[in-house]
PDB file of C-alpha atoms in Angstrom:
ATOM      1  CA  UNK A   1     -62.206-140.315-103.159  1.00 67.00           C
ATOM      2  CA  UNK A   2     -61.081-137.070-104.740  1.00 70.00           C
ATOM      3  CA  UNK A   3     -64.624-135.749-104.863  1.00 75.00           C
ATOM      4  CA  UNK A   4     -64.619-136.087-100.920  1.00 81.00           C
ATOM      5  CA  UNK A   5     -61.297-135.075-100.612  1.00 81.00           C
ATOM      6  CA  UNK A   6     -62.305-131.470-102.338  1.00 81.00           C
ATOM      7  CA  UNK A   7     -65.671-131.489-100.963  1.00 80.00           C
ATOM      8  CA  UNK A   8     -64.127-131.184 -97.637  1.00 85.00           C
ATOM      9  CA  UNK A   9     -61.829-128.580 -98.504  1.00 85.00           C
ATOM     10  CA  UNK A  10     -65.071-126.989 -99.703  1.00 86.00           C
ATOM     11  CA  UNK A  11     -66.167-127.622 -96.170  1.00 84.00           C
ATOM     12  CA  UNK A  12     -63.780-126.654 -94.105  1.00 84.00           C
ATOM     13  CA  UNK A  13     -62.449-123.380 -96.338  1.00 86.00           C
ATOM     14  CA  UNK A  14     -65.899-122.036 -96.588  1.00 86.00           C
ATOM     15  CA  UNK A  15     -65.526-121.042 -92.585  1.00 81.00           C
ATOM     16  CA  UNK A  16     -62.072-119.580 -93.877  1.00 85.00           C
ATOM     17  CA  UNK A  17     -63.759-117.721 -96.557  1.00 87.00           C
ATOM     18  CA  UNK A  18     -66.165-116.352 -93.777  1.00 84.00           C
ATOM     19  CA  UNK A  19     -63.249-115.421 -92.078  1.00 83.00           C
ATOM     20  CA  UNK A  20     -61.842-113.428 -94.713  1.00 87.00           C
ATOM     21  CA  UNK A  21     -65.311-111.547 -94.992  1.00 84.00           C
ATOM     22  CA  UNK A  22     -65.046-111.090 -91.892  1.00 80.00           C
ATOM     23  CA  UNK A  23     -61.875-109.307 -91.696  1.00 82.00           C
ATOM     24  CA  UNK A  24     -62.453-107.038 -94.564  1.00 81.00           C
ATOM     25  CA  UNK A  25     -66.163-105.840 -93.242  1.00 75.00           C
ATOM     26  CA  UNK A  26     -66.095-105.591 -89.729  1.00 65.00           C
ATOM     27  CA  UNK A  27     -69.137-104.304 -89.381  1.00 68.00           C
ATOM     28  CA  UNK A  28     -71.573-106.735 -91.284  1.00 68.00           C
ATOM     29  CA  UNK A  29     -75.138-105.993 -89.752  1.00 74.00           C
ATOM     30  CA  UNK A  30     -77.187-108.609 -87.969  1.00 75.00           C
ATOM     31  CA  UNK A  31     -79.796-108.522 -90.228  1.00 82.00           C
ATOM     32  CA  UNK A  32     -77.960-109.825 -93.253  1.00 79.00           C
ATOM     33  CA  UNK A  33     -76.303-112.415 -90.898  1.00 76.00           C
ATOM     34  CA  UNK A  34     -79.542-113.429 -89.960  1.00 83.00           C
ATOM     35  CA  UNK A  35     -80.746-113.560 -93.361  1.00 86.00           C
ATOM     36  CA  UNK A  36     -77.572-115.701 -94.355  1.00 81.00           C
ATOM     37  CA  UNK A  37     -77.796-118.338 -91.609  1.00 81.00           C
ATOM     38  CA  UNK A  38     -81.674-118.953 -92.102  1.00 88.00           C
ATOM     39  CA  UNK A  39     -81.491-119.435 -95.707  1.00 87.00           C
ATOM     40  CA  UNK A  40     -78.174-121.921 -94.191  1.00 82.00           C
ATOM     41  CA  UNK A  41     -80.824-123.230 -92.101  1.00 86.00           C
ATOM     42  CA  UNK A  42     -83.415-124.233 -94.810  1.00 90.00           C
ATOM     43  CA  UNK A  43     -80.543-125.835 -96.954  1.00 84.00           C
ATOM     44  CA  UNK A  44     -79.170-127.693 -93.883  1.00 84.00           C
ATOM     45  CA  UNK A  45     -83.113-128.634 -92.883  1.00 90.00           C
ATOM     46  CA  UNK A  46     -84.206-130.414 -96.895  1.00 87.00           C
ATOM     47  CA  UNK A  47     -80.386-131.998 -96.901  1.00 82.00           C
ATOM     48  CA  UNK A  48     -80.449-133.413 -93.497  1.00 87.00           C
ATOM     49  CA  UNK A  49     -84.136-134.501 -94.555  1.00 90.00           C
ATOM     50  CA  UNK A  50     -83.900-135.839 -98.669  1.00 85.00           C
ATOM     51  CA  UNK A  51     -79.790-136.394 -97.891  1.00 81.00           C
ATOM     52  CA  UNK A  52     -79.927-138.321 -94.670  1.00 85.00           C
ATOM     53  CA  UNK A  53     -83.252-139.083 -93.293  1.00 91.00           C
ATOM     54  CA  UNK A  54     -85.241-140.700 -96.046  1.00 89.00           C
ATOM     55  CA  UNK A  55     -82.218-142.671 -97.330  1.00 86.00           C
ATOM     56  CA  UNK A  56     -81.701-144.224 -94.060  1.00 89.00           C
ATOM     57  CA  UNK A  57     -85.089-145.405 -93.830  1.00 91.00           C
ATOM     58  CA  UNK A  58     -85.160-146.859 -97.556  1.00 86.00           C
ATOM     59  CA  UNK A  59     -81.435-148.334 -96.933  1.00 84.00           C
ATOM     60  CA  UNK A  60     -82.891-149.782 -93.082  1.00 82.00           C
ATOM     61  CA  UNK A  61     -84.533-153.108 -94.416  1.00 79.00           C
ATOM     62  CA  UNK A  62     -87.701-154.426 -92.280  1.00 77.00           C
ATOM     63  CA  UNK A  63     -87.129-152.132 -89.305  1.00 78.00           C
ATOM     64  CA  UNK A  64     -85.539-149.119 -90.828  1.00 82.00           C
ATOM     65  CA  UNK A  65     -88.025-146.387 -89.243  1.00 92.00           C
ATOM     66  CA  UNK A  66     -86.325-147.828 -86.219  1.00 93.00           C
ATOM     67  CA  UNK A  67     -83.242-147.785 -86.793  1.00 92.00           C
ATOM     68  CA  UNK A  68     -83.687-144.358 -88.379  1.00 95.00           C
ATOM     69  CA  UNK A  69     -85.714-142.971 -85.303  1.00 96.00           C
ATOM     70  CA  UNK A  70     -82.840-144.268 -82.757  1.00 95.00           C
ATOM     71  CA  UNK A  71     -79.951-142.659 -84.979  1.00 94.00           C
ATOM     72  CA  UNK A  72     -82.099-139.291 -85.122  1.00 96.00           C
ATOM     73  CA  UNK A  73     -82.190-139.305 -81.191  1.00 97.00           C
ATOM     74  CA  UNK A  74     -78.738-140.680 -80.955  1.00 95.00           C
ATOM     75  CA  UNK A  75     -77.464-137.826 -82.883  1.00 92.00           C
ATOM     76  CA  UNK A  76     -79.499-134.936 -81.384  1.00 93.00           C
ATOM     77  CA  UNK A  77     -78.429-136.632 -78.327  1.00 94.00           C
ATOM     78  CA  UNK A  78     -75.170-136.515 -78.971  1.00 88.00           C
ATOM     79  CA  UNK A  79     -74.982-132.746 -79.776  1.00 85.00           C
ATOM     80  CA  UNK A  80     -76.542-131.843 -76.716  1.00 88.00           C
ATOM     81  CA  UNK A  81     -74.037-133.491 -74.494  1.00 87.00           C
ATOM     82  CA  UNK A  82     -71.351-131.567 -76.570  1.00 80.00           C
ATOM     83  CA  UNK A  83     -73.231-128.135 -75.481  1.00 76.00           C
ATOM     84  CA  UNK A  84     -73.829-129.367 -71.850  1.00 79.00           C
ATOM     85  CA  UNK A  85     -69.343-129.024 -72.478  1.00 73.00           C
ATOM     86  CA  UNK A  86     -69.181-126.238 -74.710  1.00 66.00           C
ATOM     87  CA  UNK A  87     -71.933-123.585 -75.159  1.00 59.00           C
ATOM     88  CA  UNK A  88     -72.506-122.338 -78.723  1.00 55.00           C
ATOM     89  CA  UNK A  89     -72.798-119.380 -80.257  1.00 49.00           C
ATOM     90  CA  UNK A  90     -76.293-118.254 -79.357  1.00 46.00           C
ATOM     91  CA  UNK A  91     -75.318-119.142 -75.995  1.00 49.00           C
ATOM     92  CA  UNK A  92     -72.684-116.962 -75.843  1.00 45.00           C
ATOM     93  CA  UNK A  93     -73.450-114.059 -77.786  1.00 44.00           C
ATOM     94  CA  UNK A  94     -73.797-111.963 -74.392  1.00 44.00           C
ATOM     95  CA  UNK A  95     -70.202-111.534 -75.762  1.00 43.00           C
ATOM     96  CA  UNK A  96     -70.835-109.488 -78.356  1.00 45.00           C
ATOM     97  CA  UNK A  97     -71.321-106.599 -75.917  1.00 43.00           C
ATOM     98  CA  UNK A  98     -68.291-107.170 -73.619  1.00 42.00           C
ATOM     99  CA  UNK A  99     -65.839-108.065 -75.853  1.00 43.00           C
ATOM    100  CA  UNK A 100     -64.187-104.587 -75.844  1.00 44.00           C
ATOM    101  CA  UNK A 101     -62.326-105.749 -72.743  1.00 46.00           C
ATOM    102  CA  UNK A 102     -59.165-107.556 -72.809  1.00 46.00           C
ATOM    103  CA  UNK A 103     -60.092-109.480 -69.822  1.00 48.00           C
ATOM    104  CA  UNK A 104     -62.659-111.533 -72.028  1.00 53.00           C
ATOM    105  CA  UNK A 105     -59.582-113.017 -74.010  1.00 57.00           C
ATOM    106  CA  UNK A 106     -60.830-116.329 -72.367  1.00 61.00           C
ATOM    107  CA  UNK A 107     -64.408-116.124 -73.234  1.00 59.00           C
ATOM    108  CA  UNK A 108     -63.613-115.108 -76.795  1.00 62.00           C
ATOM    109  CA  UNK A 109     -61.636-118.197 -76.737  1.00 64.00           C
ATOM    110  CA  UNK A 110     -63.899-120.342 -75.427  1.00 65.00           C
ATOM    111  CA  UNK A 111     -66.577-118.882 -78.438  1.00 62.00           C
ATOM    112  CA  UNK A 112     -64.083-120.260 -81.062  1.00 67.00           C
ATOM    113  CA  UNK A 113     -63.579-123.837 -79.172  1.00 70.00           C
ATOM    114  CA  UNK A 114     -66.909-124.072 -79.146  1.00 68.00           C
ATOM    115  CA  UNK A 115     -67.234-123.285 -83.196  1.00 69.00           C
ATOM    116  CA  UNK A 116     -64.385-126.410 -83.480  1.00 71.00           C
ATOM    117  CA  UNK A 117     -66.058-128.961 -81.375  1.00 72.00           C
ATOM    118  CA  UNK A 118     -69.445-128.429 -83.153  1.00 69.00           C
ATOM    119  CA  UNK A 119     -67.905-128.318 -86.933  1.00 76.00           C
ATOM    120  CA  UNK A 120     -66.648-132.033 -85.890  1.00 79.00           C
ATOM    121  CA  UNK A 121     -70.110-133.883 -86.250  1.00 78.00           C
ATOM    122  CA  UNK A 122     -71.142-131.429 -89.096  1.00 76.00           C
ATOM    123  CA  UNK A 123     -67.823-132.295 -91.003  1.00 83.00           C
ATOM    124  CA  UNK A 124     -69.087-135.944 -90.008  1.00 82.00           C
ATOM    125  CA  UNK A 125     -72.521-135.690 -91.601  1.00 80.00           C
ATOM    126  CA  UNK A 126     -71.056-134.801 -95.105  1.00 80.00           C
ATOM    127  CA  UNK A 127     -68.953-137.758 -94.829  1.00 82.00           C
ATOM    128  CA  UNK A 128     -71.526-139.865 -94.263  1.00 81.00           C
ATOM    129  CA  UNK A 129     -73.461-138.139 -96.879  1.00 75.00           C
ATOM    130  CA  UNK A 130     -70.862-139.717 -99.376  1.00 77.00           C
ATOM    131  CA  UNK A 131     -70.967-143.159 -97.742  1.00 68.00           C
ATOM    132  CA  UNK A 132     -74.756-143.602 -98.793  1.00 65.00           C
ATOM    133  CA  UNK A 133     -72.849-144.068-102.798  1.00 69.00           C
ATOM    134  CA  UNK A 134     -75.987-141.151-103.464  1.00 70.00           C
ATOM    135  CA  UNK A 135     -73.099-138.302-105.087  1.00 76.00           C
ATOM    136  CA  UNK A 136     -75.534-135.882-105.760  1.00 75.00           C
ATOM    137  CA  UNK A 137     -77.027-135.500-102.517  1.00 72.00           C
ATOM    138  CA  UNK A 138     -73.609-135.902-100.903  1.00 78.00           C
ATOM    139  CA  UNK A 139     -72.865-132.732-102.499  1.00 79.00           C
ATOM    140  CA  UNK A 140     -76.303-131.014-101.282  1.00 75.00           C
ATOM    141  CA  UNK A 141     -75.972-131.779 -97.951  1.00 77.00           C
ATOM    142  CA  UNK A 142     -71.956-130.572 -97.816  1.00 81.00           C
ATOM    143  CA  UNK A 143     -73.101-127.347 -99.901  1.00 78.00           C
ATOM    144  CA  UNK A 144     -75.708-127.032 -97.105  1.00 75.00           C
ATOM    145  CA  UNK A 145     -73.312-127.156 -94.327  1.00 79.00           C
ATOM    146  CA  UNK A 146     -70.322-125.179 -96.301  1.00 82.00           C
ATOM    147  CA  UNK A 147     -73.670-122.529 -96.705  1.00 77.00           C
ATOM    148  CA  UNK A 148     -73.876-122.177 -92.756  1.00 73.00           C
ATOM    149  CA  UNK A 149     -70.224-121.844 -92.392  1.00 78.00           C
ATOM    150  CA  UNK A 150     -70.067-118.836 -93.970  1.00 80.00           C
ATOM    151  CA  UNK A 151     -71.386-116.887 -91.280  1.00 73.00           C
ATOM    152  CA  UNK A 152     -69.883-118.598 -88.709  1.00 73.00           C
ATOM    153  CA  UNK A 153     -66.491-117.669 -89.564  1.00 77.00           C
ATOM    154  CA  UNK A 154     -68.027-114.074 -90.126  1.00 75.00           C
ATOM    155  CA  UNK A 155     -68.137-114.199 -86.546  1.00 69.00           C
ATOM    156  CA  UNK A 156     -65.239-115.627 -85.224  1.00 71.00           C
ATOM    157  CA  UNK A 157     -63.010-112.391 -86.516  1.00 76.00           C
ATOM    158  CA  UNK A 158     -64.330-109.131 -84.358  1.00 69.00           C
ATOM    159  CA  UNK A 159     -64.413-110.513 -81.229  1.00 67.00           C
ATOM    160  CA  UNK A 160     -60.745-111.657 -81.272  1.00 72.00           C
ATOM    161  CA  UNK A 161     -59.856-108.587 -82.903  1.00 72.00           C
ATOM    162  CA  UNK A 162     -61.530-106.383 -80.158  1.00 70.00           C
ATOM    163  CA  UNK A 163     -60.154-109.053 -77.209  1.00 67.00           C
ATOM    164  CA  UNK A 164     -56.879-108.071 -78.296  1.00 72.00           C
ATOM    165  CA  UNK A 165     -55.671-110.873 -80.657  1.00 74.00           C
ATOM    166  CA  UNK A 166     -53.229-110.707 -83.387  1.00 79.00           C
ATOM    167  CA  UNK A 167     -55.151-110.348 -87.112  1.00 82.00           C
ATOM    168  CA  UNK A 168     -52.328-113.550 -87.854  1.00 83.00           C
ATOM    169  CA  UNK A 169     -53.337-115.596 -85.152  1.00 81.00           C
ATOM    170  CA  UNK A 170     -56.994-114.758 -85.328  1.00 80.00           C
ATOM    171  CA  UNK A 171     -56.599-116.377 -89.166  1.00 84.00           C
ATOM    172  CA  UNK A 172     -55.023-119.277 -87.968  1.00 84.00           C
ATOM    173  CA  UNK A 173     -57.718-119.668 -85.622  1.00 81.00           C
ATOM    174  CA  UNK A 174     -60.591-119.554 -88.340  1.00 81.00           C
ATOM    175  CA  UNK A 175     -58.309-121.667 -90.101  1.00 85.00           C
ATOM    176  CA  UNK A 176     -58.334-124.728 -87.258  1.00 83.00           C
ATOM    177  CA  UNK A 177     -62.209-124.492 -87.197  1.00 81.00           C
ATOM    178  CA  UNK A 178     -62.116-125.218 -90.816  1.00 85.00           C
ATOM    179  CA  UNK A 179     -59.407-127.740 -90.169  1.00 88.00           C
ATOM    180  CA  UNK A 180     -61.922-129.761 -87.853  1.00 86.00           C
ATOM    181  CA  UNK A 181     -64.560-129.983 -90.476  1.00 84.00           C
ATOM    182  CA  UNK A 182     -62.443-131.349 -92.925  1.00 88.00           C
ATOM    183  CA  UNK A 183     -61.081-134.033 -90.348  1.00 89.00           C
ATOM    184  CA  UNK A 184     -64.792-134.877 -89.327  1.00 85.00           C
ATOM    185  CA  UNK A 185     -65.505-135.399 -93.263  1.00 86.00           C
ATOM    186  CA  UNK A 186     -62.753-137.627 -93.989  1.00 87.00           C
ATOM    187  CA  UNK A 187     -63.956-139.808 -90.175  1.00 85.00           C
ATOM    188  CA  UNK A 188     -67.663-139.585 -91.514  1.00 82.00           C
ATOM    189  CA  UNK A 189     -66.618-141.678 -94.872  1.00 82.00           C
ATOM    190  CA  UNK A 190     -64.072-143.963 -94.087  1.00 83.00           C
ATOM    191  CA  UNK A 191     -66.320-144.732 -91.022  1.00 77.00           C
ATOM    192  CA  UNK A 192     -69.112-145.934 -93.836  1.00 76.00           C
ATOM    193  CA  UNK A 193     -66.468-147.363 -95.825  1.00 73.00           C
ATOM    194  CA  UNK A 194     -65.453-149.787 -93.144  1.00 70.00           C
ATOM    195  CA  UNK A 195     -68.652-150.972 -92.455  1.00 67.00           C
ATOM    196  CA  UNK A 196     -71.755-150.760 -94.759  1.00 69.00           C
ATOM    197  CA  UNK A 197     -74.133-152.241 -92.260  1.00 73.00           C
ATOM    198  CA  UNK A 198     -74.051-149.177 -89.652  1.00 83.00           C
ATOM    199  CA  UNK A 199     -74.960-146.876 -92.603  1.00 84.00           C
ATOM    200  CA  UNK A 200     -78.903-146.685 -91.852  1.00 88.00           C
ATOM    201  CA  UNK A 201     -77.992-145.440 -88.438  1.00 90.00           C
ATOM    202  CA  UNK A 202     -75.125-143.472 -89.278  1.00 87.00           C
ATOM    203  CA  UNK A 203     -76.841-141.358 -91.692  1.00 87.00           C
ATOM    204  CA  UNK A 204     -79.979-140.575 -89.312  1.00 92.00           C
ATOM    205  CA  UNK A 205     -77.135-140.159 -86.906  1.00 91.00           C
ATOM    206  CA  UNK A 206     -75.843-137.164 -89.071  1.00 86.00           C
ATOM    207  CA  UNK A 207     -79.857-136.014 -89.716  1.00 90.00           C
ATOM    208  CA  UNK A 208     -80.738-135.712 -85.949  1.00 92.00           C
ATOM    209  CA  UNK A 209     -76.947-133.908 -85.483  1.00 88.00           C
ATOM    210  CA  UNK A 210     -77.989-131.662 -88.326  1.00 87.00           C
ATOM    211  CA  UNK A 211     -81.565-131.159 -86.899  1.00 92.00           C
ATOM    212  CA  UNK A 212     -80.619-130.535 -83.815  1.00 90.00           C
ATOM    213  CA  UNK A 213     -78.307-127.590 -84.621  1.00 85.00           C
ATOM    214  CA  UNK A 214     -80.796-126.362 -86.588  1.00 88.00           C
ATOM    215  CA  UNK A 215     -83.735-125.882 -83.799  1.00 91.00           C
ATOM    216  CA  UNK A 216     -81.148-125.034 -81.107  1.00 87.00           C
ATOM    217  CA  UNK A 217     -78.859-123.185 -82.540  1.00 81.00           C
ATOM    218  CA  UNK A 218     -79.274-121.426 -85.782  1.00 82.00           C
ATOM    219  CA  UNK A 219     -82.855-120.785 -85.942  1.00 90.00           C
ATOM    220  CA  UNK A 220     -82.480-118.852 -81.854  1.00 88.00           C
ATOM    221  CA  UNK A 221     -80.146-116.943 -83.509  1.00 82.00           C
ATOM    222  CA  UNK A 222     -81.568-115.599 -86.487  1.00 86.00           C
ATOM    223  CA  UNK A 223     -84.719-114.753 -85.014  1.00 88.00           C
ATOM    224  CA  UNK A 224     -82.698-113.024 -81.645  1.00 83.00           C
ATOM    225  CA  UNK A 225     -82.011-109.642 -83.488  1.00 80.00           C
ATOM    226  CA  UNK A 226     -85.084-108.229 -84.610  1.00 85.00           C
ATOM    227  CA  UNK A 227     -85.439-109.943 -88.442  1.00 84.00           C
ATOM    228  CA  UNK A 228     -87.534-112.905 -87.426  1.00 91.00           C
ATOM    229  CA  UNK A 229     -90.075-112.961 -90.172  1.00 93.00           C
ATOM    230  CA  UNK A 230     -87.100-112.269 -93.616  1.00 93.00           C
ATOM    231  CA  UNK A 231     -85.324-114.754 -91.635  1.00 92.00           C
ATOM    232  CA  UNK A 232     -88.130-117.438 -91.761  1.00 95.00           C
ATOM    233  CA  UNK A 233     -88.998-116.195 -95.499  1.00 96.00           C
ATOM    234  CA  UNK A 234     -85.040-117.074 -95.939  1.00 93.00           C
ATOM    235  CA  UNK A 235     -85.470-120.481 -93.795  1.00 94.00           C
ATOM    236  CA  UNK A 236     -88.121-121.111 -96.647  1.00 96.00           C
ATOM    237  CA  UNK A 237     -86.216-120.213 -99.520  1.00 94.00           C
ATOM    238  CA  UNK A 238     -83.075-122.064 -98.711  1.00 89.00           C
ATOM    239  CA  UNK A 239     -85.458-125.321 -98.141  1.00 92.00           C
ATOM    240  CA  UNK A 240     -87.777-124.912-101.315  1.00 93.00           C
ATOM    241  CA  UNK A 241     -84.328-124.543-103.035  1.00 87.00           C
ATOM    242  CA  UNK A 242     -82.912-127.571-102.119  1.00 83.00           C
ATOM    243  CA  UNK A 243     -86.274-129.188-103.031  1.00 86.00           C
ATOM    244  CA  UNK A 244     -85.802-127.947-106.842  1.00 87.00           C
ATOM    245  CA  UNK A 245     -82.262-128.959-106.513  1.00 80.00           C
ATOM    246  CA  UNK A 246     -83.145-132.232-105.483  1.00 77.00           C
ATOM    247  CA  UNK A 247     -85.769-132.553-108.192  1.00 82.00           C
ATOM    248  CA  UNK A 248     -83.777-131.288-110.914  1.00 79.00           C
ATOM    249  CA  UNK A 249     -80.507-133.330-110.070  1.00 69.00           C
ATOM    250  CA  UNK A 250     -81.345-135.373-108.068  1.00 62.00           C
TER     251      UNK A 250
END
C-alpha cells in the first residue's frame, strides 16, 4: 500500500514538476516537446501492452481474448465520450496563437479542465496496474504515464500566464491536475482490491484508455509541428526501452 501510495505521488507530482519547468523556461520549443511526448508515447504504448494487455488475457481463463477485446473497446470507448465533453489538447492548441488576449481566460480554462478530466482514467490505469499483484510492471506502466505528464504540465503554465492569470493560482492549477491523477490511482486499486474477478477487464480497460490517448492524442501532436520523423525515432526508443526494461526486470 505504501508503494501505491508514493507511486501516485510520483504520478500526480510529475505534472507539477512539468509545471515548474514550465514556469522557469517559458519558451521550451516544440520540437523538444515533441520529442518528449513521443518517447512518453512509446513508454505508455509497451506498458499499456506487456503491463495491461497481455496480463489480462493470461489472468482471463477460457475466454480471456474476450474479455480482454471488450475491456480494450470499453476503455477506448470510454475516452472518447470524455472528448465528445472536453476536447484535449491537440484539439485545442488553436490556442496557442490567441492566447495573448485576456478574453480567452475561458478557453485557457477550459484547456486545463480538459488536462484534469483525462489524468482521471490515466491515474486509473496505474492503479489497476498494481491490482494485477505484477509490482514491477505496476511501476512501468506508472513511470510511463508520470513520463507523459511531464510535458503536459509544461503546457498548462504559458497560456494562463499570457490569459492573465496569477503565477500562484496558475500553480495551484497544475497542482489540481496532479491532484486528479493521484485520486484516479488510489480508485484504480482499491477498485481491484474489492473485487479480483473484474481484473481481466479492468486492466484491458486501462490498455484501450491508454491506447486510445496514445493514437488520438499524443501521437497528432507530436507529429503537428514539423518533427514527425525524431518524434517517431523517439516513439521507438521509449517502446524498445520498456522492452529491455521489461526483460531485464521484469
Amino acid at each position: 500500500m505504501e508503494l501505491v501510495f508514493l507511486t501516485a505521488l510520483g504520478v500526480g507530482g510529475a505534472s507539477v514538476f512539468g509545471a515548474i519547468i514550465g514556469f522557469v523556461f517559458k519558451k521550451i520549443s516544440h520540437k523538444f516537446s515533441d520529442i518528449v511526448l513521443s518517447f512518453a508515447a512509446g513508454v505508455m504504448l509497451a506498458a499499456a501492452v506487456l503491463g495491461l494487455i497481455i496480463p489480462s488475457i493470461e489472468k482471463g481463463g477460457k475466454y480471456g481474448i474476450l474479455v480482454t477485446i471488450a475491456g480494450i473497446f470499453a476503455g477506448a470507448i470510454c475516452i472518447n465520450l470524455i472528448d465528445k465533453v472536453v476536447p484535449h489538447l491537440h484539439k485545442l492548441v488553436g490556442m496557442d496563437n490567441e492566447h495573448h488576449n485576456n478574453s480567452n481566460l475561458n478557453r485557457v480554462l477550459l484547456f486545463v479542465t480538459a488536462i484534469a478530466i483525462h489524468n482521471l482514467p490515466e491515474g486509473i490505469a496505474a492503479g489497476v496496474g498494481f491490482g494485477s499483484g505484477d509490482t514491477s510492471r505496476a511501476l512501468i506502466i506508472a513511470g510511463g504515464i508520470a513520463l507523459q505528464n511531464i510535458p503536459e504540465g509544461i503546457v498548462i503554465i504559458a497560456p494562463m500566464l499570457s490569459a492573465g492569470v496569477a503565477p500562484k493560482r496558475t500553480f495551484i492549477c497544475a497542482l489540481l491536475t496532479g491532484l486528479v491523477e493521484v485520486i484516479g490511482t488510489f480508485i484504480g486499486y482499491f477498485a481491484i482490491t474489492v473485487s479480483t474477478a473484474i481484473l481481466p477487464f479492468a486492466l484491458a480497460f486501462a490498455g484501450g484508455t491508454m491506447l486510445y490517448v496514445i493514437s488520438d492524442e499524443m501521437i497528432p501532436e507530436t507529429h503537428a509541428h514539423g518533427s514527425e520523423r525524431g518524434a517517431t525515432y523517439s516513439l521507438i526508443g521509449g517502446f524498445c526501452l520498456m522492452l529491455l526494461t521489461d526483460v531485464v526486470f521484469g
